[in-house]
mmCIF file of C-alpha atoms in Angstrom:
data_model
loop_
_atom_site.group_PDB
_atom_site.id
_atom_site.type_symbol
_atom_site.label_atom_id
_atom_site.label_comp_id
_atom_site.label_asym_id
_atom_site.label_seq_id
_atom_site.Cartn_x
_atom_site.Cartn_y
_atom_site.Cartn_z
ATOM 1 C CA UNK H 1 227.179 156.110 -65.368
ATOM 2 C CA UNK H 2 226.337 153.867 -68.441
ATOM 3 C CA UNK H 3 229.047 151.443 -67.747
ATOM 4 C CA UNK H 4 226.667 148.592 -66.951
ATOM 5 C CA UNK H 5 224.656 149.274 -70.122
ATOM 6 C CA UNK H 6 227.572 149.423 -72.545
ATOM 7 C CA UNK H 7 228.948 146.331 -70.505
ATOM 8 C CA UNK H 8 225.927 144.713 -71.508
ATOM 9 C CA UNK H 9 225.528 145.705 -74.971
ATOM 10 C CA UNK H 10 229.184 143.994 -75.832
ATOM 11 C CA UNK H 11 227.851 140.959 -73.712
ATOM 12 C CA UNK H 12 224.711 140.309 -76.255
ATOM 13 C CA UNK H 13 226.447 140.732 -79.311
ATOM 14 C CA UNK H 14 229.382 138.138 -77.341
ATOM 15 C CA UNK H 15 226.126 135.829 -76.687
ATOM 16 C CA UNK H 16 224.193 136.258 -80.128
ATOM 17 C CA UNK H 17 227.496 135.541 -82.245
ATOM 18 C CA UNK H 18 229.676 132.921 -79.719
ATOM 19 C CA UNK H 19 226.904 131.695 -77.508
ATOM 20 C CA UNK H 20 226.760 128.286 -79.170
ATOM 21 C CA UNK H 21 230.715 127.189 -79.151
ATOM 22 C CA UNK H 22 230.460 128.135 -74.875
ATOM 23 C CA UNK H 23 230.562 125.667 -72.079
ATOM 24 C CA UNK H 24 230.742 127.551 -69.405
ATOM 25 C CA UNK H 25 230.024 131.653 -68.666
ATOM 26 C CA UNK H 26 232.378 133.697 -66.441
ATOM 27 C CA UNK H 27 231.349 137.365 -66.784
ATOM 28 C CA UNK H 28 233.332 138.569 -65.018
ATOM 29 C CA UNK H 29 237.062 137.974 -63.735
ATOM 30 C CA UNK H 30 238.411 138.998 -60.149
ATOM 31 C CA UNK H 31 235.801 142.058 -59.850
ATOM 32 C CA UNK H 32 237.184 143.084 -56.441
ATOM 33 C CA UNK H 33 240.467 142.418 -57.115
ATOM 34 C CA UNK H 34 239.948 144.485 -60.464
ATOM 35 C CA UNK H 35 238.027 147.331 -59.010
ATOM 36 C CA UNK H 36 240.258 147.910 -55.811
ATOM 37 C CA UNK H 37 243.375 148.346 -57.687
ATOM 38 C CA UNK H 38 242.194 150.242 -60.468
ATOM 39 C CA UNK H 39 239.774 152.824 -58.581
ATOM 40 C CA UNK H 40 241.159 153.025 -55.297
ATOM 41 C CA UNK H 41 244.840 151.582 -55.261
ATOM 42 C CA UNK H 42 245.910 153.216 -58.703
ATOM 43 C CA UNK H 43 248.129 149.974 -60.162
ATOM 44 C CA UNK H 44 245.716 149.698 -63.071
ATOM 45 C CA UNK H 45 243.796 152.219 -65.013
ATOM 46 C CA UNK H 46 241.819 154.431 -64.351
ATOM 47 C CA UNK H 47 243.783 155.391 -61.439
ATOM 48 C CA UNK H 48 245.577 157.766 -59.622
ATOM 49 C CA UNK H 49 246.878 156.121 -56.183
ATOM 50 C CA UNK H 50 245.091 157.159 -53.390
ATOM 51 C CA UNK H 51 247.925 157.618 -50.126
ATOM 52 C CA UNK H 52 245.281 158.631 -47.480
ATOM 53 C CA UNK H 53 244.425 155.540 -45.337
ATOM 54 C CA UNK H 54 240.942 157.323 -44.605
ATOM 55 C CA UNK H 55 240.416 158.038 -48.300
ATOM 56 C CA UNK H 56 240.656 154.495 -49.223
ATOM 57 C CA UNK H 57 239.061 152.893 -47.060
ATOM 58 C CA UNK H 58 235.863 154.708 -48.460
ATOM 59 C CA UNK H 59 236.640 154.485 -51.751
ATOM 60 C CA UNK H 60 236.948 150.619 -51.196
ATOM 61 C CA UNK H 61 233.627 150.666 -48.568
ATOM 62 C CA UNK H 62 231.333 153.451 -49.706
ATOM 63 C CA UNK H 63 228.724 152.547 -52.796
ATOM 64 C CA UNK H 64 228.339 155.841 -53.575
ATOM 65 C CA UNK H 65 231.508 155.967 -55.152
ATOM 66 C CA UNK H 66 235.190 153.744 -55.919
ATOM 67 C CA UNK H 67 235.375 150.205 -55.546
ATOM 68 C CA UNK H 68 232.300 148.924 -54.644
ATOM 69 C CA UNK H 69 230.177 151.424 -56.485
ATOM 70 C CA UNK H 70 232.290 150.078 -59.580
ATOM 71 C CA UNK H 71 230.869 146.426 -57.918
ATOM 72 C CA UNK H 72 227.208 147.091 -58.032
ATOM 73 C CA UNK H 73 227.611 148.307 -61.677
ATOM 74 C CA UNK H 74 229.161 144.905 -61.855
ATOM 75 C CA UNK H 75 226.270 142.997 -60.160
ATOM 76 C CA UNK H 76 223.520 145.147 -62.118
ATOM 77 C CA UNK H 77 225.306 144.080 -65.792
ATOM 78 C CA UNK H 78 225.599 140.445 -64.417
ATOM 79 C CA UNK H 79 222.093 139.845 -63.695
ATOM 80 C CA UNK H 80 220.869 141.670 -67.152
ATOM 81 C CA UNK H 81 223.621 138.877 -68.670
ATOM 82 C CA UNK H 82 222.103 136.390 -67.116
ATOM 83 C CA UNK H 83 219.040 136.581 -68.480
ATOM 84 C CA UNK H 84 219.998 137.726 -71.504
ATOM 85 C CA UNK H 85 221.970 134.208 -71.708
ATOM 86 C CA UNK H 86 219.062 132.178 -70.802
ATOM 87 C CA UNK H 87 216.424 133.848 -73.165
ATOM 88 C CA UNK H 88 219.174 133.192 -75.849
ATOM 89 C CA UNK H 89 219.838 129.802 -75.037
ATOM 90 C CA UNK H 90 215.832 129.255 -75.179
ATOM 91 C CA UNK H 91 215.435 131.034 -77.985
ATOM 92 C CA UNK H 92 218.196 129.961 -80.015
ATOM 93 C CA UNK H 93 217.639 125.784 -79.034
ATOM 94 C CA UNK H 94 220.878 125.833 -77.425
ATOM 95 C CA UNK H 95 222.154 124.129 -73.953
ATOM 96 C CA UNK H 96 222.031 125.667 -71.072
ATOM 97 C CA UNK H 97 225.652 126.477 -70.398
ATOM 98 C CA UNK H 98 226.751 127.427 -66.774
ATOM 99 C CA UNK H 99 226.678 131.184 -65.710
ATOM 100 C CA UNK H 100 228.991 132.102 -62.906
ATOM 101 C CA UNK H 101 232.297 134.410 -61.957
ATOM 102 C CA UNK H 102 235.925 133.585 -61.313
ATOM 103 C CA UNK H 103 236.487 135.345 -57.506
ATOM 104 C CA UNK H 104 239.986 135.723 -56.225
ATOM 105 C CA UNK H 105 240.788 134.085 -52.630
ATOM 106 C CA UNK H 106 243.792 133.939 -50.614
ATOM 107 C CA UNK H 107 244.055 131.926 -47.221
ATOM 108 C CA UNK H 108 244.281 135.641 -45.592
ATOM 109 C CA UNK H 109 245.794 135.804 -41.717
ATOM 110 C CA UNK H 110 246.950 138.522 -39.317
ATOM 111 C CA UNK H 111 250.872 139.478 -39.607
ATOM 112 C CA UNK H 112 250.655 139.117 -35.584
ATOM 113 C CA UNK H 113 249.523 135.545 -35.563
ATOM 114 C CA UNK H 114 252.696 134.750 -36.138
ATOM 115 C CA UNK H 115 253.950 136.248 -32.590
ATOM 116 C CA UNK H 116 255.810 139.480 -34.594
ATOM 117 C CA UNK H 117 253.537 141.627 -33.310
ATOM 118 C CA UNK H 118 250.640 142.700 -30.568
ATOM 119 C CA UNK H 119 248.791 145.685 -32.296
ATOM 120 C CA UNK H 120 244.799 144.597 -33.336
ATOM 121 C CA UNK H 121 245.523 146.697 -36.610
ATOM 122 C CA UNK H 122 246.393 143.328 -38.480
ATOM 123 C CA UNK H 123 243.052 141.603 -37.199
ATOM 124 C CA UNK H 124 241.349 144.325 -38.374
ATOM 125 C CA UNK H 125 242.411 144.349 -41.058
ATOM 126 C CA UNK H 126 241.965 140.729 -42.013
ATOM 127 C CA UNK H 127 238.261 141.026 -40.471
ATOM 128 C CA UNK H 128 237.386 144.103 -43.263
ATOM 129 C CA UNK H 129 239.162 142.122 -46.070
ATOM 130 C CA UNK H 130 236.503 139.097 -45.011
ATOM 131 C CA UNK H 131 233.361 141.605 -45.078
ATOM 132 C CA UNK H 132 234.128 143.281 -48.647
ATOM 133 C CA UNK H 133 236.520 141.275 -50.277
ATOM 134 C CA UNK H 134 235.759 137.689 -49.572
ATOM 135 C CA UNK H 135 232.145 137.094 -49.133
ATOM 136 C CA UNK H 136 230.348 140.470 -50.555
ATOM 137 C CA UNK H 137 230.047 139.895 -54.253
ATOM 138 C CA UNK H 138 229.190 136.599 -54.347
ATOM 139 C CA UNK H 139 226.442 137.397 -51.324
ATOM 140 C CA UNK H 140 224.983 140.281 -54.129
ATOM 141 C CA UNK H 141 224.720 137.565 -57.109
ATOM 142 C CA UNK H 142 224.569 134.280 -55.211
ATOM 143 C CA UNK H 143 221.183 133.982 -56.743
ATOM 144 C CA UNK H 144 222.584 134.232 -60.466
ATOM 145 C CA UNK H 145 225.543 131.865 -60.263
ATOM 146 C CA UNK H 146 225.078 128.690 -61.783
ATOM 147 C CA UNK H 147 228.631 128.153 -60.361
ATOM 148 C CA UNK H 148 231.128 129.761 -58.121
ATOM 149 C CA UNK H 149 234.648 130.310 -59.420
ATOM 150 C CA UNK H 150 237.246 130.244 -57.389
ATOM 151 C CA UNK H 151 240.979 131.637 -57.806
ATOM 152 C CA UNK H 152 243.248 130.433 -55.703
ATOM 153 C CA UNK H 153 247.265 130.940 -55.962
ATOM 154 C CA UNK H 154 248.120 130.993 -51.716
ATOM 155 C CA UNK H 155 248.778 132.411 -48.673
ATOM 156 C CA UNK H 156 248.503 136.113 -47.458
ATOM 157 C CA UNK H 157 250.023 137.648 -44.368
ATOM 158 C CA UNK H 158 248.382 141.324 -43.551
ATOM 159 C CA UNK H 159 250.566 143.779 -41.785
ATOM 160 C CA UNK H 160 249.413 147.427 -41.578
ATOM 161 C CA UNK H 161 246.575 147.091 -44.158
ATOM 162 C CA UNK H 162 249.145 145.719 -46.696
ATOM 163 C CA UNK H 163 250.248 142.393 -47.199
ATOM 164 C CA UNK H 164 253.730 140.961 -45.507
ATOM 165 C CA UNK H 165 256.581 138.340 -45.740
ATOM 166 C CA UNK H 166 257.483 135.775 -43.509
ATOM 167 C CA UNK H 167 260.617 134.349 -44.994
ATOM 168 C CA UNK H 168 261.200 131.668 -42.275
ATOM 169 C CA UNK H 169 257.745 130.317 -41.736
ATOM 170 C CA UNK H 170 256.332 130.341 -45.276
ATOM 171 C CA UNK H 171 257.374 129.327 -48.800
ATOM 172 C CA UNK H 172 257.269 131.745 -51.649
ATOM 173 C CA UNK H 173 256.484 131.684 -55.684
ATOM 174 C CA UNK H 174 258.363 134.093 -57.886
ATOM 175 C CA UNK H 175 255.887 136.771 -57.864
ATOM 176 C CA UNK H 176 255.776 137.196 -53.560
ATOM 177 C CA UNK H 177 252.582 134.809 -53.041
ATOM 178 C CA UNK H 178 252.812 132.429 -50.062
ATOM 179 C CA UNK H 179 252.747 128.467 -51.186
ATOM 180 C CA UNK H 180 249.828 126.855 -48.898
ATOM 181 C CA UNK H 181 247.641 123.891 -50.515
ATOM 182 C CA UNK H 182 246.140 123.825 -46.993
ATOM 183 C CA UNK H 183 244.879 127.402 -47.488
ATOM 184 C CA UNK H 184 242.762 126.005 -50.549
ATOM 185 C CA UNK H 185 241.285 123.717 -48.464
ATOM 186 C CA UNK H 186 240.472 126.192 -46.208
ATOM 187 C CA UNK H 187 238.325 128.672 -48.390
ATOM 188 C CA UNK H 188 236.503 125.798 -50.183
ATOM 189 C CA UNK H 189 235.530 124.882 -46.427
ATOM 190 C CA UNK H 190 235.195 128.167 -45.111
ATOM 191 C CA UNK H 191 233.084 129.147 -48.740
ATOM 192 C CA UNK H 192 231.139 125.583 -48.168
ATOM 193 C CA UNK H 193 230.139 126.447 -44.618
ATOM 194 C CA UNK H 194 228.693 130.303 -45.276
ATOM 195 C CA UNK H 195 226.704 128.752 -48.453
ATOM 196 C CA UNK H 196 225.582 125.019 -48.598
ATOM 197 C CA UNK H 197 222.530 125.885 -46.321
ATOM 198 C CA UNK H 198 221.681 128.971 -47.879
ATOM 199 C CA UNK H 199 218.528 128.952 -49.891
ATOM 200 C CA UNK H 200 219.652 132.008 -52.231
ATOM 201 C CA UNK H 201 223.142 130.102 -53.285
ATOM 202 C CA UNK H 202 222.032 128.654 -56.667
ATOM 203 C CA UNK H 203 225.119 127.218 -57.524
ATOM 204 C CA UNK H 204 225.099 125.124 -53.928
ATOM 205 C CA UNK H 205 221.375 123.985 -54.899
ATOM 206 C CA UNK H 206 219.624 121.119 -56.820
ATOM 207 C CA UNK H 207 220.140 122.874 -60.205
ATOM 208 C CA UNK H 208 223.388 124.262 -59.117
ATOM 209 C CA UNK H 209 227.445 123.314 -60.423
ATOM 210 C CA UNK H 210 228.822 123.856 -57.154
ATOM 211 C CA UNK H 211 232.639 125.041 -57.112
ATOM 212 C CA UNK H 212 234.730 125.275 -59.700
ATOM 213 C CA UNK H 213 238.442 126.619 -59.139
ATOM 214 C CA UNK H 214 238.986 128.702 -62.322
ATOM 215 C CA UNK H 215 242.864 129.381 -61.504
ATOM 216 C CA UNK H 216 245.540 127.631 -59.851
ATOM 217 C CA UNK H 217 249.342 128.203 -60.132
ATOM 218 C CA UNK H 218 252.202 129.267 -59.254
ATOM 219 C CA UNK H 219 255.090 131.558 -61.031
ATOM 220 C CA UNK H 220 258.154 129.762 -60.762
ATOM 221 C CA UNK H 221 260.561 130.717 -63.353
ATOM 222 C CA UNK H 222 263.025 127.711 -62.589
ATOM 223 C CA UNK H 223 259.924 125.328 -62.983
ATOM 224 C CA UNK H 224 261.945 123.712 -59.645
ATOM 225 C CA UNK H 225 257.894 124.465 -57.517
ATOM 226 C CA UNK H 226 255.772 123.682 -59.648
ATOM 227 C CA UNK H 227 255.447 119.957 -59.981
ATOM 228 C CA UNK H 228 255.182 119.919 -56.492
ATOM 229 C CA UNK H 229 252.498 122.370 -56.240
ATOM 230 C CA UNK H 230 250.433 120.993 -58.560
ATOM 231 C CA UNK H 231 250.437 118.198 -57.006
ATOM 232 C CA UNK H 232 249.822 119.222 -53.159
ATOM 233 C CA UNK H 233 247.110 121.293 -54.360
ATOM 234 C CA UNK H 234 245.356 118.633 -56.348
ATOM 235 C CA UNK H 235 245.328 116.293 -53.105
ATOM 236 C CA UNK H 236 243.803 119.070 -51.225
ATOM 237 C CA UNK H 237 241.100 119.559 -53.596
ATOM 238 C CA UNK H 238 240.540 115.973 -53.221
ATOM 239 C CA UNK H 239 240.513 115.907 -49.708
ATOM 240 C CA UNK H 240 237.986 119.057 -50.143
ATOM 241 C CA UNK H 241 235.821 116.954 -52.257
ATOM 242 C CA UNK H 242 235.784 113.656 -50.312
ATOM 243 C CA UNK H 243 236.341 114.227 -46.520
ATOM 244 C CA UNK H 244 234.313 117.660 -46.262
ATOM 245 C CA UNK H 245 231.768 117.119 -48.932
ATOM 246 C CA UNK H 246 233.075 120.523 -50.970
ATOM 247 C CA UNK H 247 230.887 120.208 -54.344
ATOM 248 C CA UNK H 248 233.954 121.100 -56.458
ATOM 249 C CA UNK H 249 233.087 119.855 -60.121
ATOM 250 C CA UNK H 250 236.354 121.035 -61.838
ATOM 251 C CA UNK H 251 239.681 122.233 -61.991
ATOM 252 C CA UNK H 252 241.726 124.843 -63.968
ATOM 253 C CA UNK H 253 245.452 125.356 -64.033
ATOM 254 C CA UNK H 254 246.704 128.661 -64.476
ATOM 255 C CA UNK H 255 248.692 128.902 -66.625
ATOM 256 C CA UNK H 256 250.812 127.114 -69.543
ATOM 257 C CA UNK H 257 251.700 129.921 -71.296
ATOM 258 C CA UNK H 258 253.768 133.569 -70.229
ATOM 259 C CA UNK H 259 251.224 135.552 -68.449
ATOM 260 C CA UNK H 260 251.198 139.518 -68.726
ATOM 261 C CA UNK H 261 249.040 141.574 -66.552
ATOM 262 C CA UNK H 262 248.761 145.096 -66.612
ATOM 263 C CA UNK H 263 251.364 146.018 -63.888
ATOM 264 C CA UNK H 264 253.864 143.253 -65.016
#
């Protein structure tokens, strides 16, 4: 129950002694990915995995508990931050650095689009991952972002509420994602569309940074995909920026270095 407040308490004493060396803020780092697999899928702490499809689905939709209860605790310690970080700033003579989040996106479609199957399970499926895992978060701080980060490594195929292979139709990295630079364009356009008339969006308005995509990459132990994939994706941010009018304002590669996660 105090999780927001002792989230907060680290974040002034991160503000009061690093504030001035920072050029941009992201509080926080994949918070649905990062609450769904540790609350309600069990692959990270706290865990245990939950097997009941009924089960999870609350624990992933209800805010009285799981997932997205874990999310407004999120939301809650973001705003505080973000106030926090501008009455420092002021306080301190410092410049305003950007405030925003890094959000995980993949270019999500139905398992059955692809003419393997009938069932509507898969379009369900992709439907509920558009309600609470694309669009949610960012709809409860859209008013607090300064910009919107965006993670984006490729393509996902949903099968029965999991996530598929399509070994013929679709290229694969070394860790099972699906290679698609057009599926960057389409969440920045998809993203641009839902916000850049929306009066709350701060980060699509006159004082706003617009986009930023805070990872790209691809794991590729041979290093055979990757030059290539930097470079398709880099032309579809381009063509994001200067054919659709995406206000993307910068670029991150992830990563240059071994990456371990928690599961890995």
């Amino acid at each position: 129950p105090n999780a927001a407040s002792l989230f907060v308490a680290f974040g002034v004493d991160v503000v009061e002694r690093l504030g001035h060396l920072v050029d941009f803020w992201v509080i926080f780092n994949e918070p649905v990915i990062y609450t769904s697999l540790s609350h309600c899928m069990g692959m990270w702490p706290p865990g245990p995995p939950i097997t009941s499809m009924a089960v999870k689905v609350n624990c992933l939709t209800n805010p009285e508990t799981g997932s997205l209860k874990a999310q407004l605790n999120m939301v809650a310690a973001h705003r505080r931050l973000y106030g926090l970080i501008r009455a420092t700033e002021s306080r301190r003579g410092w410049r305003m650095a950007p405030v925003g989040v890094a959000h995980l996106l993949m270019d999500t479609r139905p398992y059955s689009n692809y003419g393997e199957q009938s069932g509507k399970l898969d379009e369900a499926t992709e439907l509920f991952l558009k309600l609470f895992a694309r669009y949610l978060f960012i709809d409860m701080l859209r008013d607090v972002l300064d910009f919107c980060g965006i993670n984006y490594y490729g393509e996902e195929v949903i099968q029965n509420f999991e996530p598929a292979t399509l070994p013929h139709e679709v290229e694969y990295s070394g860790n099972g994602r699906g290679i698609s630079a057009t599926g960057m364009v389409n969440v920045l356009a998809q993203f641009h569309s839902r916000y850049q008339d929306d009066d709350q969006a701060r980060f699509v308005g006159p004082s706003g940074y617009g986009y930023v995509i805070t990872e790209n990459g691809i794991a590729d132990g041979s290093d055979l995909l990757r030059p290539a994939y930097i470079i398709e994706h880099l032309a579809a941010l381009h063509h994001a920026r200067s054919v659709l009018g995406v206000p993307v304002r910068g670029y991150i590669h992830w990563t240059v270095t071994d990456n371990w996660e928690w599961a890995d």
